[in-house]
Short mmCIF file of C-alpha atoms in Angstrom, two decimals:
data_model
loop_
_atom_site.label_atom_id
_atom_site.label_comp_id
_atom_site.label_asym_id
_atom_site.label_seq_id
_atom_site.Cartn_x
_atom_site.Cartn_y
_atom_site.Cartn_z
CA PRO A 1 152.76 -53.88 53.80
CA ILE A 2 151.68 -50.31 54.56
CA SER A 3 154.36 -47.73 55.14
CA GLY A 4 153.81 -44.91 57.63
CA GLY A 5 151.96 -41.96 56.16
CA SER A 6 150.90 -43.74 52.97
CA MET A 7 147.27 -44.25 51.84
CA PRO A 8 146.01 -47.77 52.73
CA TRP A 9 143.36 -47.62 49.91
CA PRO A 10 144.27 -45.44 46.94
CA TRP A 11 140.64 -45.68 45.71
CA ALA A 12 139.14 -44.49 48.99
CA THR A 13 139.33 -40.81 48.01
CA ALA A 14 137.17 -41.50 44.92
CA TRP A 15 134.23 -42.59 47.04
CA PRO A 16 131.43 -40.14 47.74
CA PRO A 17 132.10 -38.36 51.04
CA GLY A 18 128.98 -39.84 52.67
CA ILE A 19 129.44 -43.45 51.55
CA LEU A 20 128.89 -44.90 55.01
CA CYS A 21 126.04 -42.69 56.18
CA TYR A 22 122.35 -43.60 55.98
CA ARG A 23 121.72 -41.04 53.25
CA THR A 24 123.92 -42.92 50.76
CA VAL A 25 122.56 -46.33 51.72
CA ALA A 26 118.96 -45.21 51.28
CA HIS A 27 119.42 -43.39 48.00
CA TYR A 28 122.16 -45.19 46.11
CA ALA A 29 121.80 -48.76 47.32
CA THR A 30 118.11 -49.29 46.78
CA ALA A 31 118.40 -52.88 45.59
CA ARG A 32 118.89 -55.66 48.11
CA GLU A 33 121.74 -57.14 46.12
CA ARG A 34 123.77 -53.91 46.25
CA ARG A 35 123.43 -53.72 50.01
CA MET A 36 124.55 -57.29 50.44
CA VAL A 37 127.58 -56.75 48.18
CA LEU A 38 128.49 -53.63 50.16
CA CYS A 39 128.31 -55.52 53.44
CA LEU A 40 130.50 -58.32 52.09
CA LEU A 41 133.09 -55.84 50.79
CA LEU A 42 133.22 -54.06 54.14
CA ALA A 43 133.58 -57.33 56.02
CA VAL A 44 136.39 -58.57 53.72
CA ALA A 45 138.16 -55.22 53.86
CA GLY A 46 137.91 -55.08 57.63
CA CYS A 47 139.34 -58.56 58.10
CA SER A 48 142.12 -58.12 55.49
CA TRP A 49 143.35 -54.54 56.00
CA GLY A 50 142.04 -53.52 59.38
CA ALA A 51 139.24 -51.40 57.91
CA LEU A 52 139.61 -47.69 58.55
CA SER A 53 141.91 -48.01 61.55
CA SER A 54 145.27 -49.28 60.09
CA GLY A 55 147.17 -46.07 60.27
CA PHE A 56 144.44 -43.62 59.29
CA ALA A 57 141.04 -42.45 60.57
CA ILE A 58 138.28 -40.49 58.88
CA GLN A 59 137.38 -37.28 60.64
CA ARG A 60 133.66 -36.70 61.04
CA PHE A 61 131.44 -33.99 62.36
CA THR A 62 128.76 -34.73 64.91
CA ARG A 63 126.11 -32.32 63.58
CA PRO A 64 122.89 -34.28 62.95
CA VAL A 65 121.40 -34.50 59.49
CA ARG A 66 117.67 -35.15 59.02
CA THR A 67 117.36 -37.78 56.34
CA GLU A 68 114.26 -39.03 54.54
CA LEU A 69 114.25 -42.77 54.10
CA CYS A 70 111.20 -42.75 51.83
CA SER A 71 110.19 -39.99 49.43
CA THR A 72 107.26 -41.61 47.70
CA GLY A 73 103.97 -39.75 47.42
CA ASP A 74 101.97 -42.51 49.12
CA CYS A 75 104.23 -42.84 52.15
CA GLN A 76 104.82 -40.60 55.12
CA ALA A 77 108.51 -41.39 55.77
CA GLN A 78 110.00 -41.13 59.22
CA LEU A 79 112.91 -38.76 59.74
CA VAL A 80 116.04 -40.19 61.34
CA LEU A 81 119.32 -38.68 62.55
CA SER A 82 122.62 -39.58 60.90
CA HIS A 83 126.14 -38.18 60.92
CA GLU A 84 127.65 -36.85 57.75
CA PHE A 85 131.31 -37.59 57.13
CA SER A 86 133.44 -34.72 55.91
CA GLY A 87 135.80 -36.94 53.91
CA HIS A 88 139.01 -35.47 55.35
CA VAL A 89 141.66 -38.19 55.95
CA GLN A 90 144.21 -37.61 58.72
CA PRO A 91 146.93 -39.83 60.23
CA ASP A 92 145.76 -41.90 63.18
CA LEU A 93 148.44 -41.93 65.88
CA ALA A 94 146.76 -44.79 67.73
CA PRO A 95 146.01 -47.57 65.26
CA ARG A 96 143.09 -49.80 66.23
CA THR A 97 143.12 -53.57 66.20
CA THR A 98 141.49 -55.80 63.65
CA THR A 99 138.88 -56.71 66.25
CA THR A 100 137.54 -53.16 66.10
CA ALA A 101 137.48 -53.40 62.31
CA ALA A 102 135.40 -56.56 62.45
CA VAL A 103 133.01 -54.90 64.87
CA LEU A 104 132.71 -51.95 62.47
CA ALA A 105 131.94 -54.28 59.57
CA ALA A 106 129.28 -56.04 61.65
CA LEU A 107 127.73 -52.70 62.56
CA CYS A 108 127.59 -51.74 58.88
CA ALA A 109 125.80 -54.98 58.08
CA VAL A 110 123.30 -54.39 60.89
CA GLY A 111 122.75 -50.84 59.64
CA SER A 112 122.07 -52.08 56.14
CA ILE A 113 119.50 -54.59 57.42
CA ALA A 114 117.84 -51.86 59.49
CA VAL A 115 117.58 -49.61 56.43
CA THR A 116 116.03 -52.48 54.46
CA ARG A 117 113.38 -53.04 57.13
CA GLN A 118 112.68 -49.31 57.32
CA GLN A 119 112.16 -49.11 53.55
CA ARG A 120 109.77 -52.05 53.69
CA CYS A 121 107.75 -50.23 56.35
CA CYS A 122 107.71 -47.11 54.21
CA GLN A 123 106.30 -48.92 51.21
CA PRO A 124 102.55 -48.33 50.68
CA ARG A 125 100.17 -51.12 51.56
CA GLN A 126 98.71 -53.22 48.82
CA GLN A 127 95.88 -51.44 47.06
CA HIS A 128 92.57 -53.25 47.50
CA PHE A 129 90.46 -50.99 45.31
CA VAL A 130 90.78 -48.72 42.30
CA LEU A 131 88.94 -45.44 42.26
CA SER A 132 87.57 -43.74 39.18
CA GLY A 133 86.15 -40.28 38.86
CA ALA A 134 87.44 -36.78 39.37
CA PRO A 135 88.93 -36.41 42.85
CA SER A 136 89.37 -33.00 44.37
CA ALA A 137 92.18 -31.80 46.57
CA ALA A 138 90.47 -33.05 49.73
CA GLY A 139 90.02 -36.50 48.26
CA THR A 140 93.63 -36.67 47.10
CA ALA A 141 94.92 -35.77 50.53
CA ASN A 142 92.76 -38.39 52.15
CA SER A 143 93.89 -41.03 49.68
CA LYS A 144 97.49 -40.42 50.66
CA ARG A 145 96.54 -40.91 54.27
CA ALA A 146 94.82 -44.19 53.38
CA GLY A 147 97.70 -45.41 51.21
CA VAL A 148 95.77 -45.39 47.94
CA ALA A 149 97.41 -44.43 44.68
CA ARG A 150 95.16 -42.01 42.81
CA ALA A 151 95.43 -39.86 39.75
CA ALA A 152 95.42 -36.12 40.37
CA VAL A 153 92.47 -35.19 38.23
CA GLY A 154 90.52 -31.96 38.74
CA SER A 155 86.81 -31.80 39.54
CA GLU A 156 85.98 -28.72 37.54
CA ASP A 157 83.52 -30.70 35.43
CA VAL A 158 81.09 -31.14 38.38
CA ASP A 159 78.35 -28.55 38.76
CA TRP A 160 78.18 -28.50 42.53
CA ASN A 161 75.07 -26.31 42.51
CA SER A 162 73.15 -29.19 40.91
CA VAL A 163 74.41 -31.92 43.23
CA SER A 164 71.65 -33.29 45.47
CA THR A 165 72.02 -33.96 49.18
CA GLU A 166 70.31 -37.34 48.69
CA TRP A 167 72.80 -40.02 47.68
CA GLU A 168 72.37 -43.64 46.58
CA VAL A 169 74.96 -46.39 47.11
CA ASP A 170 75.37 -49.89 45.71
CA CYS A 171 78.04 -52.53 46.36
CA PHE A 172 77.81 -55.79 44.44
CA SER A 173 79.56 -58.08 41.97
CA ARG A 174 79.51 -57.30 38.25
CA PRO A 175 79.44 -59.63 35.21
CA VAL A 176 83.19 -59.21 34.62
CA LEU A 177 85.84 -61.80 35.52
CA LYS A 178 89.23 -60.69 36.86
CA ASP A 179 91.74 -63.36 37.88
CA GLY A 180 88.99 -65.95 37.70
CA LYS A 181 86.64 -64.12 40.07
CA LYS A 182 83.86 -61.64 39.56
CA MET A 183 84.76 -58.00 39.89
CA TRP A 184 83.09 -56.01 42.66
CA GLU A 185 82.16 -52.36 42.41
CA LEU A 186 81.06 -49.66 44.82
CA CYS A 187 78.89 -47.14 42.96
CA VAL A 188 77.79 -43.79 44.39
CA THR A 189 75.49 -41.22 42.77
CA ASP A 190 73.36 -38.34 43.91
CA ALA A 191 69.65 -38.15 43.12
CA ASN A 192 70.35 -35.87 40.13
CA ALA A 193 73.12 -38.05 38.66
CA VAL A 194 75.57 -35.12 38.68
CA TYR A 195 78.10 -36.52 41.17
CA ARG A 196 78.87 -40.16 40.32
CA ARG A 197 81.81 -42.27 41.47
CA VAL A 198 82.86 -45.90 40.95
CA ALA A 199 85.45 -47.94 42.85
CA GLN A 200 86.55 -51.41 41.74
CA MET A 201 87.19 -53.77 44.65
CA LYS A 202 89.00 -57.07 44.97
CA PRO A 203 86.63 -59.95 45.76
CA THR A 204 88.75 -61.00 48.74
CA ARG A 205 88.66 -57.49 50.20
CA VAL A 206 84.94 -56.76 50.22
CA ASN A 207 84.14 -55.80 53.81
CA SER A 208 82.74 -52.90 55.79
CA VAL A 209 86.20 -51.44 56.53
CA VAL A 210 87.15 -51.08 52.85
CA VAL A 211 83.68 -49.76 51.99
CA GLN A 212 84.00 -47.21 54.78
CA LYS A 213 87.35 -45.95 53.45
CA ILE A 214 86.05 -45.57 49.90
CA LEU A 215 82.87 -43.80 50.95
CA THR A 216 84.87 -41.48 53.20
CA ILE A 217 87.03 -40.48 50.23
CA PHE A 218 83.97 -39.86 48.05
CA ILE A 219 82.26 -37.81 50.76
CA GLU A 220 85.32 -35.71 51.58
CA GLU A 221 86.02 -34.85 47.96
CA SER A 222 82.44 -33.67 47.43
CA LYS A 223 81.61 -30.05 48.18
CA VAL A 224 77.98 -31.04 48.80
CA LYS A 225 77.69 -33.44 51.74
CA PRO A 226 74.90 -36.02 51.80
CA ARG A 227 72.00 -35.68 54.21
CA VAL A 228 70.29 -38.90 53.12
CA ILE A 229 72.01 -42.09 51.87
CA ARG A 230 69.93 -44.93 50.42
CA PHE A 231 70.76 -48.45 49.24
CA TYR A 232 68.40 -51.13 47.97
CA ARG A 233 70.16 -54.54 48.03
CA LYS A 234 68.90 -56.71 50.89
CA VAL A 235 71.99 -58.98 50.89
CA MET A 236 74.29 -55.98 51.44
CA LYS A 237 72.18 -54.35 54.14
CA ASN A 238 74.32 -55.34 57.13
CA MET A 239 77.68 -54.47 55.60
CA LEU A 240 76.58 -51.10 54.22
CA THR A 241 74.83 -50.19 57.46
CA VAL A 242 77.96 -50.94 59.50
CA ALA A 243 80.17 -48.93 57.11
CA LEU A 244 77.83 -45.92 57.04
CA GLU A 245 77.35 -45.89 60.80
CA ALA A 246 81.13 -45.93 61.24
CA ILE A 247 81.37 -42.90 58.96
CA GLN A 248 78.73 -41.14 61.06
CA ASP A 249 80.68 -41.80 64.24
CA SER A 250 84.02 -40.63 62.82
CA ASN A 251 82.83 -37.46 61.03
CA LYS A 252 80.95 -34.68 62.80
CA TYR A 253 79.43 -33.33 59.59
CA MET A 254 77.79 -36.74 59.02
CA GLU A 255 76.04 -36.95 62.38
CA ASN A 256 72.72 -35.71 60.99
CA CYS A 257 72.87 -37.86 57.86
CA LYS A 258 70.03 -40.37 57.55
CA ILE A 259 70.77 -43.94 56.48
CA LEU A 260 67.70 -45.32 54.72
CA PRO A 261 67.63 -48.87 53.37
CA SER A 262 65.01 -48.40 50.66
CA ARG A 263 63.87 -49.64 47.29
CA ASN A 264 63.60 -45.99 46.19
CA CYS A 265 67.02 -45.81 44.51
CA HIS A 266 65.64 -44.70 41.16
CA MET A 267 68.67 -42.89 39.74
CA LEU A 268 71.07 -45.58 40.91
CA ARG A 269 69.04 -48.33 39.24
CA THR A 270 68.85 -46.33 36.01
CA TRP A 271 72.62 -45.82 36.07
CA LEU A 272 73.33 -49.51 36.74
CA ASN A 273 71.06 -50.53 33.87
CA TYR A 274 73.05 -48.23 31.58
CA ARG A 275 76.35 -49.74 32.76
CA GLU A 276 75.02 -53.24 32.15
CA ARG A 277 74.17 -52.28 28.57
CA GLU A 278 77.07 -50.02 27.61
CA VAL A 279 80.01 -50.35 30.01
CA TYR A 280 80.45 -53.94 31.18
CA PRO A 281 80.15 -55.60 27.72
CA LYS A 282 83.19 -53.57 26.59
CA MET A 283 85.38 -54.67 29.50
CA PRO A 284 87.73 -57.68 29.17
CA GLY A 285 86.40 -60.76 30.92
CA TYR A 286 82.75 -59.84 30.43
CA ILE A 287 80.28 -62.65 31.08
CA LYS A 288 77.20 -62.39 28.91
CA THR A 289 74.06 -62.74 30.94
CA PRO A 290 70.74 -63.79 29.41
CA ALA A 291 68.46 -60.91 28.57
CA ARG A 292 65.60 -60.32 30.95
CA ARG A 293 62.21 -60.79 29.40
CA PRO A 294 59.17 -59.10 30.90
CA SER A 295 57.19 -61.72 32.72
CA ALA A 296 53.46 -62.03 32.31
CA VAL A 297 51.06 -60.91 35.00
CA GLN A 298 50.21 -64.19 36.65
CA ALA A 299 50.05 -65.80 40.05
CA SER A 300 53.27 -67.08 41.58
CA MET A 301 53.75 -70.65 42.80
CA VAL A 302 55.13 -69.35 46.12
CA LYS A 303 52.60 -68.01 48.61
CA LEU A 304 53.95 -65.67 51.28
CA ALA A 305 52.18 -64.51 54.42
CA TYR A 306 52.31 -60.74 54.89
CA GLU A 307 51.62 -58.75 58.03
CA PRO A 308 48.54 -56.55 58.07
CA LEU A 309 48.93 -52.81 57.74
CA PRO A 310 49.64 -51.17 61.14
CA GLU A 311 46.63 -49.60 62.83
CA ARG A 312 48.02 -46.08 62.59
CA LEU A 313 48.35 -46.43 58.80
CA LYS A 314 44.95 -47.93 58.09
CA PHE A 315 42.36 -46.03 56.04
CA ALA A 316 38.64 -46.53 55.56
CA ARG A 317 38.44 -47.11 51.80
CA TYR A 318 40.51 -46.97 48.63
CA SER A 319 39.88 -46.84 44.91
CA VAL A 320 41.89 -47.55 41.78
CA SER A 321 42.18 -44.48 39.55
CA ALA A 322 44.28 -43.05 36.70
CA ILE A 323 45.91 -39.63 36.07
CA PRO A 324 47.40 -38.30 32.80
CA LEU A 325 51.19 -38.33 32.84
CA GLY A 326 51.31 -34.70 31.73
CA ALA A 327 49.39 -33.61 34.84
CA ILE A 328 51.87 -35.41 37.11
CA ALA A 329 54.81 -33.92 35.20
CA ARG A 330 53.47 -30.41 35.89
CA MET A 331 53.52 -31.01 39.63
CA LYS A 332 56.34 -29.27 41.48
CA PRO A 333 58.24 -30.97 44.32
CA GLY A 334 56.90 -29.79 47.66
CA GLN A 335 53.58 -28.60 46.26
CA LEU A 336 51.84 -31.38 48.19
CA PRO A 337 52.95 -33.63 51.05
CA GLY A 338 54.62 -36.70 49.60
CA LYS A 339 57.45 -37.45 47.19
CA LEU A 340 57.70 -37.38 43.39
CA CYS A 341 60.10 -39.77 41.67
CA ARG A 342 61.75 -39.18 38.32
CA ILE A 343 59.41 -40.01 35.44
CA PRO A 344 60.79 -42.66 33.05
CA ALA A 345 61.58 -41.39 29.57
CA GLY A 346 59.77 -42.41 26.42
CA PHE A 347 56.13 -41.80 27.38
CA SER A 348 53.74 -39.14 26.08
CA ASP A 349 51.81 -36.71 28.25
CA ASN A 350 48.56 -38.43 27.33
CA ALA A 351 49.64 -41.77 28.80
CA MET A 352 47.54 -42.74 31.81
CA VAL A 353 49.29 -43.48 35.11
CA HIS A 354 47.30 -45.80 37.37
CA GLY A 355 47.37 -45.75 41.13
CA ILE A 356 45.56 -46.05 44.45
CA VAL A 357 43.60 -43.25 46.15
CA CYS A 358 43.41 -43.79 49.93
CA LEU A 359 40.24 -42.26 51.38
CA SER A 360 40.43 -41.33 55.05
CA GLY A 361 38.97 -38.78 57.43
CA ARG A 362 42.44 -38.35 58.99
CA ALA A 363 44.23 -37.67 55.73
CA ASP A 364 46.58 -35.07 57.27
CA VAL A 365 47.77 -37.50 59.94
CA LEU A 366 48.14 -40.29 57.40
CA CYS A 367 50.24 -38.07 55.12
CA ALA A 368 52.49 -37.10 58.02
CA LEU A 369 53.05 -40.74 58.94
CA LEU A 370 53.75 -41.86 55.37
CA LYS A 371 56.10 -38.92 54.84
CA SER A 372 58.26 -40.12 57.74
CA MET A 373 58.53 -43.59 56.15
CA GLU A 374 60.00 -44.92 52.93
CA LEU A 375 56.83 -45.59 50.93
CA CYS A 376 58.02 -47.53 47.88
CA SER A 377 55.11 -49.03 45.94
CA VAL A 378 51.70 -50.68 45.91
CA ARG A 379 51.32 -54.02 44.16
CA VAL A 380 48.96 -56.96 43.87
CA ALA A 381 49.66 -60.53 45.00
CA LEU A 382 47.52 -62.50 42.56
CA GLU A 383 48.26 -65.82 44.23
CA THR A 384 46.53 -64.67 47.45
CA ASN A 385 44.22 -61.92 46.08
CA GLU A 386 45.86 -59.29 48.32
CA LEU A 387 46.76 -55.64 47.84
CA LEU A 388 50.25 -55.02 49.25
CA MET A 389 52.21 -51.93 50.23
CA ASP A 390 56.04 -52.01 50.13
CA MET A 391 58.06 -49.89 52.55
CA GLY A 392 61.77 -49.61 53.13
CA ILE A 393 64.00 -52.36 51.82
CA ASP A 394 62.26 -55.50 53.07
CA SER A 395 58.92 -54.53 54.66
CA THR A 396 55.64 -55.44 52.95
CA TYR A 397 52.18 -55.02 54.49
CA ARG A 398 48.80 -56.36 53.48
CA VAL A 399 46.36 -53.52 52.79
CA ASP A 400 43.31 -55.56 51.83
CA LYS A 401 42.17 -58.94 50.60
CA PHE A 402 39.84 -58.49 47.63
CA ALA A 403 37.17 -60.82 46.30
CA THR A 404 37.81 -63.13 43.37
CA GLU A 405 35.30 -61.28 41.15
CA GLU A 406 37.38 -58.10 41.56
CA LYS A 407 40.59 -59.81 40.41
CA ASP A 408 40.29 -58.72 36.78
CA GLY A 409 40.40 -55.06 37.78
CA PHE A 410 43.59 -55.55 39.79
CA ILE A 411 45.17 -57.52 36.94
CA GLN A 412 44.51 -54.55 34.69
CA PHE A 413 46.15 -52.33 37.30
CA GLU A 414 49.31 -54.48 37.27
CA ARG A 415 49.45 -54.52 33.47
CA ALA A 416 49.11 -50.74 33.32
CA LYS A 417 52.02 -50.39 35.77
CA ARG A 418 54.32 -52.57 33.68
CA GLN A 419 53.41 -50.70 30.52
CA MET A 420 54.64 -47.54 32.27
CA ALA A 421 57.90 -49.19 33.46
CA GLY A 422 56.43 -49.65 36.95
CA LEU A 423 55.35 -46.02 37.38
CA HIS A 424 52.21 -45.53 39.50
CA PHE A 425 50.96 -43.23 42.23
CA ILE A 426 49.58 -43.34 45.76
CA ALA A 427 47.29 -40.47 46.74
CA VAL A 428 45.74 -39.62 50.11
CA HIS A 429 42.41 -37.77 50.17
CA ASN A 430 39.75 -36.69 52.65
CA PRO A 431 36.43 -36.92 50.76
CA TRP A 432 34.46 -35.31 53.60
CA LEU A 433 36.47 -32.07 53.78
CA ASP A 434 38.52 -31.71 50.59
CA GLY A 435 35.84 -32.33 47.98
CA ALA A 436 36.68 -34.15 44.77
CA PRO A 437 40.07 -35.95 44.56
CA ASN A 438 41.80 -33.68 42.03
CA LEU A 439 45.37 -32.60 41.57
CA PRO A 440 46.06 -28.91 42.32
CA ILE A 441 46.59 -28.21 38.60
CA GLU A 442 43.40 -29.98 37.57
CA ALA A 443 41.38 -28.14 40.20
CA ASP A 444 42.66 -24.78 38.93
CA ASP A 445 42.08 -25.64 35.27
CA MET A 446 38.55 -26.95 35.73
CA GLY A 447 37.53 -24.38 38.31
CA GLU A 448 36.42 -27.07 40.73
CA GLU A 449 36.85 -27.14 44.45
CA GLY A 450 38.71 -29.99 46.05
CA CYS A 451 42.23 -31.30 46.08
CA ILE A 452 44.05 -34.37 47.30
CA THR A 453 45.98 -34.11 50.56
CA GLY A 454 49.15 -35.97 49.58
CA LEU A 455 50.75 -37.59 46.53
CA TRP A 456 53.54 -40.14 46.06
CA THR A 457 54.73 -41.27 42.64
CA CYS A 458 56.49 -44.64 42.85
CA ILE A 459 58.12 -47.28 40.67
CA ASP A 460 57.48 -50.96 41.32
CA TYR A 461 60.71 -52.95 40.94
CA ALA A 462 59.28 -56.25 42.20
CA PRO A 463 59.00 -57.86 38.72
CA THR A 464 62.69 -57.23 37.94
CA ASP A 465 64.05 -57.89 41.46
CA THR A 466 62.53 -61.39 41.50
CA GLN A 467 64.15 -62.42 38.19
#
């Protein structure tokens, strides 16, 4: 029995003053079990002693208090209004019935369930990829918006003045097992290999939406935005194209960026070869793949039909020639129409680089057309005695069909390419106006008149891509 004016619960004054407000529930009762125990205690107390209404009432103020329900770094918590109790206990002249106490206990239980659901909504979504690299402040902010946990690492080690505006992207599985499935990676590098990023992806979450989010983070954290993005895997063409086009539509600074599916991802291929030799074998779950052996120059059992070269790209004649590697190395980018790729390491300046010289009276027009395309390589199909020209990621045209007695010369051309790790050249020359087909450096050194109109140095990846 409770006498008038006495405390119904002697231990009530020891409670924190805000024990029933949302602030206490969110911060002190984080575990589900504690909330359930609290609800049961309130229900039992309300049914047994009339809750807070048997002779006394707790005075409260009605000023709102903005309370954070989630304070994690990866969550933008919603702010709610609650009422803070002052903790002052005064006699209640109009005691309430036990029915009101039961209603109060039920409301407390409902409030606890609501807080639990709110905390579940505030929790970050499951992370579907792991980023590695040195994110900047822009990238960290974007990762919070995307719900990705990232390490706050500085990007002072990147020389932004050396970062190229031409980027190369690859998304594919790697020879590493995680949870019984192959690990997937999204690799990004610029043409100078200064800005490089890797993101590990879950096999069940490889889609254009996830790729778009990762690439957006990489682009936003870079101070040098890409103007050209290339990728070379045919099987990933659709997914990467969709992801990159979505980035173009959602970012104004990417509207003028060119998406070029092309075999000309030289730095990316070099980087992936290094990772296959040095990085993946050291990772747990590595699957050893058989070493690739250089195949001999021989005809294939599969004969493919190739389209002829378009009329606007045709030229009158061509010849197989060779240039010293040192002369090509002395060429400066932009000195002639065309494109110079990075020369593979390990070769002397006296090594001879073989290639094709296209002879045409409209050399200037031909150079302008080839410059607007992704000219990748020239190779020989020995099974059909055809000279082929590769463009883009999956386009191959037939330049000429040579006689059988000329086959030995083209076999020598293919062997010379493989000895130089696929390096060769394609030159365009007008023999009627430009004189002898010399490089600008050779013409100056020898004092001769004449120079080629355009020059492309290429690497033929067909022997390795078919393995």
